[in-house]
CSV table of C-alpha atoms in Angstrom, one decimal:
chain,number,residue,atom,x,y,z
E,1,UNK,CA,103.5,319.0,78.4
E,2,UNK,CA,104.0,320.0,74.8
E,3,UNK,CA,106.1,317.0,74.1
E,4,UNK,CA,103.4,314.7,75.5
E,5,UNK,CA,100.8,316.3,73.2
E,6,UNK,CA,103.1,315.8,70.2
E,7,UNK,CA,103.6,312.2,71.1
E,8,UNK,CA,99.9,311.6,71.3
E,9,UNK,CA,99.4,313.3,67.9
E,10,UNK,CA,102.1,311.0,66.4
E,11,UNK,CA,100.2,307.9,67.8
E,12,UNK,CA,97.0,308.9,66.1
E,13,UNK,CA,97.4,307.5,62.6
E,14,UNK,CA,95.2,305.7,60.2
E,15,UNK,CA,95.3,301.9,60.4
E,16,UNK,CA,93.9,299.4,57.9
E,17,UNK,CA,91.2,298.7,60.4
E,18,UNK,CA,89.8,302.2,59.9
E,19,UNK,CA,88.5,301.0,56.5
E,20,UNK,CA,87.1,297.7,57.7
E,21,UNK,CA,83.5,298.8,58.2
E,22,UNK,CA,83.7,297.8,61.8
E,23,UNK,CA,84.2,299.7,65.1
E,24,UNK,CA,87.2,301.8,64.0
E,25,UNK,CA,85.3,302.9,60.8
E,26,UNK,CA,82.3,303.9,62.9
E,27,UNK,CA,84.6,305.9,65.2
E,28,UNK,CA,86.3,307.6,62.3
E,29,UNK,CA,83.0,308.7,60.9
E,30,UNK,CA,81.6,309.9,64.2
E,31,UNK,CA,84.8,311.6,65.5
E,32,UNK,CA,86.0,313.3,62.3
E,33,UNK,CA,83.7,313.2,59.2
E,34,UNK,CA,80.3,313.7,60.8
E,35,UNK,CA,81.7,316.2,63.3
E,36,UNK,CA,82.9,318.4,60.4
E,37,UNK,CA,80.3,317.7,57.7
E,38,UNK,CA,77.2,317.4,59.9
E,39,UNK,CA,76.0,314.6,57.7
E,40,UNK,CA,72.2,314.3,57.3
E,41,UNK,CA,72.4,310.5,57.6
E,42,UNK,CA,75.0,307.9,58.5
E,43,UNK,CA,73.3,305.2,56.3
E,44,UNK,CA,75.0,304.0,53.1
E,45,UNK,CA,72.8,306.2,50.9
E,46,UNK,CA,70.9,309.4,51.6
E,47,UNK,CA,67.7,310.9,50.3
E,48,UNK,CA,68.4,314.5,49.3
E,49,UNK,CA,65.4,316.1,47.5
E,50,UNK,CA,62.4,315.1,45.3
E,51,UNK,CA,62.8,311.5,46.5
E,52,UNK,CA,66.3,311.4,45.0
E,53,UNK,CA,68.8,309.0,46.7
E,54,UNK,CA,72.6,309.3,46.3
E,55,UNK,CA,75.5,307.2,47.4
E,56,UNK,CA,79.2,306.9,46.6
E,57,UNK,CA,81.6,304.0,47.1
E,58,UNK,CA,85.3,303.4,46.4
E,59,UNK,CA,86.7,300.0,45.5
E,60,UNK,CA,90.2,298.9,46.2
E,61,UNK,CA,89.8,295.1,46.1
E,62,UNK,CA,92.8,292.9,45.8
E,63,UNK,CA,93.1,290.9,43.6
E,64,UNK,CA,91.2,292.9,41.0
E,65,UNK,CA,90.1,289.8,39.2
E,66,UNK,CA,88.5,287.0,41.2
E,67,UNK,CA,86.1,284.0,40.7
E,68,UNK,CA,82.7,285.5,40.3
E,69,UNK,CA,83.7,289.0,39.3
E,70,UNK,CA,86.3,291.7,39.1
E,71,UNK,CA,86.7,295.3,40.4
E,72,UNK,CA,84.6,296.6,37.5
E,73,UNK,CA,81.6,294.4,38.3
E,74,UNK,CA,82.0,295.1,42.0
E,75,UNK,CA,82.1,298.9,41.5
E,76,UNK,CA,78.6,298.7,39.9
E,77,UNK,CA,76.9,296.1,42.1
E,78,UNK,CA,78.2,297.6,45.4
E,79,UNK,CA,76.9,301.1,44.6
E,80,UNK,CA,73.6,299.8,43.1
E,81,UNK,CA,73.0,297.9,46.3
E,82,UNK,CA,73.7,300.9,48.5
E,83,UNK,CA,71.0,302.8,46.6
E,84,UNK,CA,68.7,299.8,46.6
E,85,UNK,CA,68.9,299.3,50.4
E,86,UNK,CA,67.0,302.6,50.8
E,87,UNK,CA,64.2,301.1,48.8
E,88,UNK,CA,65.1,303.3,45.9
E,89,UNK,CA,65.3,302.3,42.2
E,90,UNK,CA,68.9,302.9,41.0
E,91,UNK,CA,69.1,304.8,37.6
E,92,UNK,CA,72.5,306.4,37.1
E,93,UNK,CA,76.1,305.9,37.9
E,94,UNK,CA,79.1,308.2,37.7
E,95,UNK,CA,82.5,306.4,37.6
E,96,UNK,CA,86.1,307.5,38.4
E,97,UNK,CA,89.2,305.4,37.6
E,98,UNK,CA,92.5,306.0,39.4
E,99,UNK,CA,95.0,304.0,37.3
E,100,UNK,CA,98.7,303.2,38.0
E,101,UNK,CA,101.2,303.9,35.3
E,102,UNK,CA,102.1,300.6,33.6
E,103,UNK,CA,98.6,299.1,34.1
E,104,UNK,CA,97.8,296.8,31.1
E,105,UNK,CA,95.4,298.3,28.6
E,106,UNK,CA,93.8,294.9,28.0
E,107,UNK,CA,93.0,294.6,31.7
E,108,UNK,CA,91.4,298.1,31.6
E,109,UNK,CA,89.3,297.0,28.7
E,110,UNK,CA,88.2,293.9,30.4
E,111,UNK,CA,87.3,295.8,33.6
E,112,UNK,CA,85.4,298.4,31.7
E,113,UNK,CA,83.4,295.8,29.8
E,114,UNK,CA,82.5,294.3,33.1
E,115,UNK,CA,81.3,297.7,34.3
E,116,UNK,CA,79.0,298.0,31.3
E,117,UNK,CA,77.7,294.5,31.5
E,118,UNK,CA,76.9,294.8,35.2
E,119,UNK,CA,75.2,298.2,34.6
E,120,UNK,CA,73.0,296.7,31.9
E,121,UNK,CA,72.1,293.8,34.2
E,122,UNK,CA,71.1,296.3,36.9
E,123,UNK,CA,69.3,298.5,34.5
E,124,UNK,CA,71.4,301.6,35.3
E,125,UNK,CA,73.2,304.0,32.9
E,126,UNK,CA,76.8,305.3,33.2
E,127,UNK,CA,76.4,309.0,32.6
E,128,UNK,CA,79.7,310.6,33.5
E,129,UNK,CA,83.2,309.9,34.9
E,130,UNK,CA,86.8,310.9,35.4
E,131,UNK,CA,90.2,309.3,34.9
E,132,UNK,CA,93.4,310.0,36.7
E,133,UNK,CA,96.8,308.2,36.2
E,134,UNK,CA,99.4,308.2,39.0
E,135,UNK,CA,103.1,307.3,38.8
E,136,UNK,CA,104.2,303.6,38.9
E,137,UNK,CA,104.4,302.4,42.5
E,138,UNK,CA,102.0,305.1,43.7
E,139,UNK,CA,98.9,302.9,43.5
E,140,UNK,CA,98.2,299.2,43.2
E,141,UNK,CA,97.0,298.8,39.7
E,142,UNK,CA,93.6,300.4,39.7
E,143,UNK,CA,91.0,301.9,42.1
E,144,UNK,CA,87.4,302.7,41.1
E,145,UNK,CA,84.9,305.1,42.7
E,146,UNK,CA,81.3,305.0,41.7
E,147,UNK,CA,78.5,307.4,42.6
E,148,UNK,CA,74.9,306.1,42.3
E,149,UNK,CA,71.7,308.0,41.9
E,150,UNK,CA,68.2,306.5,42.3
E,151,UNK,CA,64.6,307.5,43.1
E,152,UNK,CA,62.3,306.4,45.9
E,153,UNK,CA,58.9,305.1,44.9
E,154,UNK,CA,56.0,306.8,46.7
E,155,UNK,CA,55.3,305.4,50.1
E,156,UNK,CA,58.7,303.8,50.6
E,157,UNK,CA,60.6,305.0,53.7
E,158,UNK,CA,63.1,302.5,55.0
E,159,UNK,CA,64.9,303.4,58.2
E,160,UNK,CA,66.3,301.8,61.4
E,161,UNK,CA,63.8,304.0,63.1
E,162,UNK,CA,61.0,301.8,61.7
E,163,UNK,CA,62.3,298.6,63.4
E,164,UNK,CA,60.0,297.1,66.0
E,165,UNK,CA,60.1,294.5,68.7
E,166,UNK,CA,59.1,291.2,67.1
E,167,UNK,CA,60.5,292.0,63.6
E,168,UNK,CA,62.0,289.0,61.9
E,169,UNK,CA,65.5,289.2,60.4
E,170,UNK,CA,65.7,287.7,57.0
E,171,UNK,CA,68.8,287.2,54.8
E,172,UNK,CA,68.8,286.2,51.1
E,173,UNK,CA,71.4,283.4,51.1
E,174,UNK,CA,74.7,281.9,52.2
E,175,UNK,CA,77.2,284.0,54.2
E,176,UNK,CA,80.9,284.6,53.6
E,177,UNK,CA,81.0,283.5,49.9
E,178,UNK,CA,82.8,286.7,48.7
E,179,UNK,CA,85.4,286.8,51.5
E,180,UNK,CA,86.3,283.1,51.0
E,181,UNK,CA,86.6,283.7,47.2
E,182,UNK,CA,89.0,286.6,47.8
E,183,UNK,CA,91.0,284.7,50.5
E,184,UNK,CA,91.4,281.7,48.2
E,185,UNK,CA,92.5,283.9,45.3
E,186,UNK,CA,94.8,286.1,47.3
E,187,UNK,CA,96.4,283.5,49.5
E,188,UNK,CA,96.5,280.7,47.0
E,189,UNK,CA,94.7,278.3,49.3
E,190,UNK,CA,94.2,275.9,46.4
E,191,UNK,CA,90.5,275.2,47.1
E,192,UNK,CA,88.9,273.4,44.1
E,193,UNK,CA,86.6,274.1,42.6
E,194,UNK,CA,87.5,277.7,43.4
E,195,UNK,CA,84.8,279.4,45.6
E,196,UNK,CA,82.8,282.0,43.8
E,197,UNK,CA,82.1,285.5,45.0
E,198,UNK,CA,78.3,286.3,45.4
E,199,UNK,CA,78.9,289.7,43.8
E,200,UNK,CA,75.4,290.7,42.4
E,201,UNK,CA,73.0,293.6,42.2
E,202,UNK,CA,70.0,293.2,44.4
E,203,UNK,CA,67.8,296.1,43.3
E,204,UNK,CA,65.3,293.8,41.5
E,205,UNK,CA,65.0,291.5,44.6
E,206,UNK,CA,64.5,294.5,46.9
E,207,UNK,CA,61.6,295.8,44.8
E,208,UNK,CA,60.0,292.3,45.0
E,209,UNK,CA,60.4,292.3,48.8
E,210,UNK,CA,58.8,295.7,49.1
E,211,UNK,CA,55.8,294.5,47.1
E,212,UNK,CA,55.3,291.3,49.1
E,213,UNK,CA,56.5,292.1,52.6
E,214,UNK,CA,56.3,294.7,55.3
E,215,UNK,CA,59.9,295.8,55.1
E,216,UNK,CA,61.1,298.2,57.8
E,217,UNK,CA,64.8,298.3,57.1
E,218,UNK,CA,67.5,296.9,54.8
E,219,UNK,CA,71.3,296.8,54.7
E,220,UNK,CA,73.7,295.0,52.4
E,221,UNK,CA,76.1,292.9,54.4
E,222,UNK,CA,79.4,294.0,53.0
E,223,UNK,CA,82.4,294.9,55.2
E,224,UNK,CA,82.0,293.7,58.7
E,225,UNK,CA,79.3,291.2,57.7
E,226,UNK,CA,75.9,290.5,59.2
E,227,UNK,CA,77.1,290.7,62.8
E,228,UNK,CA,78.3,294.3,62.4
E,229,UNK,CA,75.0,295.4,60.9
E,230,UNK,CA,73.1,293.8,63.7
E,231,UNK,CA,75.3,295.5,66.3
E,232,UNK,CA,74.8,298.9,64.6
E,233,UNK,CA,71.0,298.3,64.6
E,234,UNK,CA,71.0,297.6,68.4
E,235,UNK,CA,73.1,300.7,69.0
E,236,UNK,CA,70.7,302.8,66.9
E,237,UNK,CA,67.5,301.4,68.3
E,238,UNK,CA,68.3,300.3,71.8
E,239,UNK,CA,66.6,296.9,71.1
E,240,UNK,CA,68.2,293.5,71.4
E,241,UNK,CA,68.6,290.9,68.7
E,242,UNK,CA,68.8,287.1,69.0
E,243,UNK,CA,69.8,285.1,65.9
E,244,UNK,CA,69.8,281.3,65.7
E,245,UNK,CA,73.0,279.5,64.7
E,246,UNK,CA,71.2,276.6,63.0
E,247,UNK,CA,69.2,278.9,60.8
E,248,UNK,CA,71.7,280.8,58.7
E,249,UNK,CA,73.0,279.1,55.6
E,250,UNK,CA,76.8,278.6,55.1
E,251,UNK,CA,78.5,276.7,52.4
E,252,UNK,CA,80.9,273.8,53.3
E,253,UNK,CA,83.9,275.6,51.8
E,254,UNK,CA,83.2,278.7,53.9
E,255,UNK,CA,82.9,276.6,57.1
E,256,UNK,CA,86.2,274.9,56.2
E,257,UNK,CA,88.1,278.2,55.7
E,258,UNK,CA,86.6,279.6,58.9
E,259,UNK,CA,87.8,276.5,60.8
E,260,UNK,CA,91.3,276.7,59.1
E,261,UNK,CA,91.9,280.4,59.7
E,262,UNK,CA,89.8,281.0,62.9
E,263,UNK,CA,87.3,283.3,61.2
E,264,UNK,CA,83.6,283.7,61.7
E,265,UNK,CA,81.2,283.9,58.7
E,266,UNK,CA,78.9,286.3,60.5
E,267,UNK,CA,81.7,288.9,60.3
E,268,UNK,CA,82.7,288.2,56.7
E,269,UNK,CA,82.0,290.6,53.9
E,270,UNK,CA,79.4,289.6,51.3
E,271,UNK,CA,78.7,291.4,48.0
E,272,UNK,CA,75.3,290.0,47.1
E,273,UNK,CA,73.6,289.5,50.5
E,274,UNK,CA,71.2,291.7,52.4
E,275,UNK,CA,69.8,291.8,56.0
E,276,UNK,CA,66.2,292.8,56.3
E,277,UNK,CA,63.9,293.6,59.2
E,278,UNK,CA,60.3,292.5,58.5
E,279,UNK,CA,57.1,293.0,60.5
E,280,UNK,CA,54.1,290.7,60.4
E,281,UNK,CA,53.7,287.6,58.2
E,282,UNK,CA,56.8,286.4,56.5
E,283,UNK,CA,56.0,283.1,54.8
E,284,UNK,CA,54.8,284.7,51.6
E,285,UNK,CA,57.8,286.9,51.4
E,286,UNK,CA,60.2,284.0,51.9
E,287,UNK,CA,58.5,282.1,49.1
E,288,UNK,CA,58.8,285.0,46.8
E,289,UNK,CA,62.5,285.6,47.7
E,290,UNK,CA,63.3,281.9,47.1
E,291,UNK,CA,62.0,282.1,43.6
E,292,UNK,CA,64.4,284.9,42.7
E,293,UNK,CA,67.9,284.0,41.4
E,294,UNK,CA,69.5,286.0,44.3
E,295,UNK,CA,67.3,284.7,47.0
E,296,UNK,CA,67.1,280.9,46.6
E,297,UNK,CA,68.5,280.2,50.1
E,298,UNK,CA,66.7,283.0,51.9
E,299,UNK,CA,66.2,282.3,55.6
E,300,UNK,CA,64.8,283.8,58.8
E,301,UNK,CA,67.8,283.9,61.1
E,302,UNK,CA,66.5,285.8,64.1
E,303,UNK,CA,64.3,288.4,65.8
E,304,UNK,CA,64.3,291.8,67.4
E,305,UNK,CA,63.6,291.4,71.1
E,306,UNK,CA,63.6,293.3,74.5
E,307,UNK,CA,64.8,290.1,76.3
E,308,UNK,CA,68.5,291.1,75.8
E,309,UNK,CA,70.6,294.1,75.2
E,310,UNK,CA,72.9,293.8,72.2
E,311,UNK,CA,73.3,290.9,69.8
E,312,UNK,CA,73.3,287.3,70.8
E,313,UNK,CA,73.7,284.0,69.0
E,314,UNK,CA,71.6,281.1,70.1
E,315,UNK,CA,74.0,278.2,69.7
E,316,UNK,CA,73.2,274.7,68.4
E,317,UNK,CA,73.1,273.4,72.0
E,318,UNK,CA,70.7,276.2,73.1
E,319,UNK,CA,73.0,278.6,74.9
E,320,UNK,CA,73.3,282.3,74.2
E,321,UNK,CA,76.7,283.8,73.1
E,322,UNK,CA,77.2,287.6,72.6
E,323,UNK,CA,78.2,288.8,69.2
E,324,UNK,CA,80.2,291.9,69.8
E,325,UNK,CA,81.1,294.8,67.5
E,326,UNK,CA,84.7,294.1,66.3
E,327,UNK,CA,87.1,297.0,66.3
E,328,UNK,CA,88.5,296.0,62.8
E,329,UNK,CA,88.4,293.3,60.2
E,330,UNK,CA,91.6,291.2,59.8
E,331,UNK,CA,91.0,291.0,56.0
E,332,UNK,CA,91.7,294.5,54.4
E,333,UNK,CA,90.8,295.4,50.8
E,334,UNK,CA,88.0,292.9,50.5
E,335,UNK,CA,85.9,295.2,48.4
C-alpha cells in the first residue's frame, strides 16, 4: 500500500501545461493555491481596500525579442491590462528581473528602455524593483515579474457576477496575432512580412468603453485565448454562450498558420485583445471602439444565452460546434 502511494506521488509532477492558462492551470489554482491561500478572488486582479486594485504577473516568453515587442514591453502591457480589466486606472508598477549569468548588458539596456517606454505610453510609473542573477545555465536569459497597482473609479464594479442573459460579447480586434508572431520567430517559419505581436496596453480603451457602454465584465485574452475565457465564464455563471464563426476577425497569416499547424485562433494567446460582456445598446460603443487605435477591428462575436450549456460556435454553414476547455496549451512560454 505504501509503495502505491509513493508511486502516485512520483506521478504528480508539474508539466508545461500547468502554466498554459487552460484547464491544468485552473486545476492547479483550485487544488493547491486557493486551497491554501483562501484567495479573495480568482480573477487576474483583486480589489483590496480603498478601491485599490493589485495584480502580479511573471513573463518568461521565448524569444525575448519578437516582432512588435520584447519581454520588457510585454511585462508592462500584460500587467497594465490585468489591472485595467477590473475597470481600474493603472498607476504604479513594481518590477523584478531574474537574469542569467552571461546575459548581454546591451540586451538588458534595450529591454529596460522598452519597459520605460511602455510605462510612459500607459501613463504608469515604475516605483520599485529587485534584481537577482543566477548561474549560467540556471535560467534562460531573463525573466521579469511585474506587480501593478491601480484605483477603481467610483461606481465601477466589473465582475462575472454581473453577466446577464442577452449580453453581447465584444472583442477589440483580430485574434491570434501574438501567438503567430512568436511561432514565426521561434520556429523560423519564414513568413514575410513577419507577423507582428498585438502587444499593447488597453487601459485607455477600457476607460472609453466604461464611459460609452454598459460593461459588465472584461478579460484580456492572453494564455488560452478567447475560448478559454468563455468557458471560464460559463463555469462561473451557469449560462451558455454562442459565438458566430463569421463574426470574429482573423488575419490571413493567422489562418494560414492555423491550417499549417492544426491550431485554432480561438485558443491562441493575444497580448492586446480583450473580451467584454455588454448589456443593452452596443452600436455607439462599437463606433467609439473603432475610432481608438487598439479597437479599429472591434466586433460583436456572440451572446450569452440560456439555449445551451457551455460554449458553442455557430459555424459558417449554420451548425453548432462545442468549444471545450482545453487541458493545456501546446505552445508554452508564449508570454
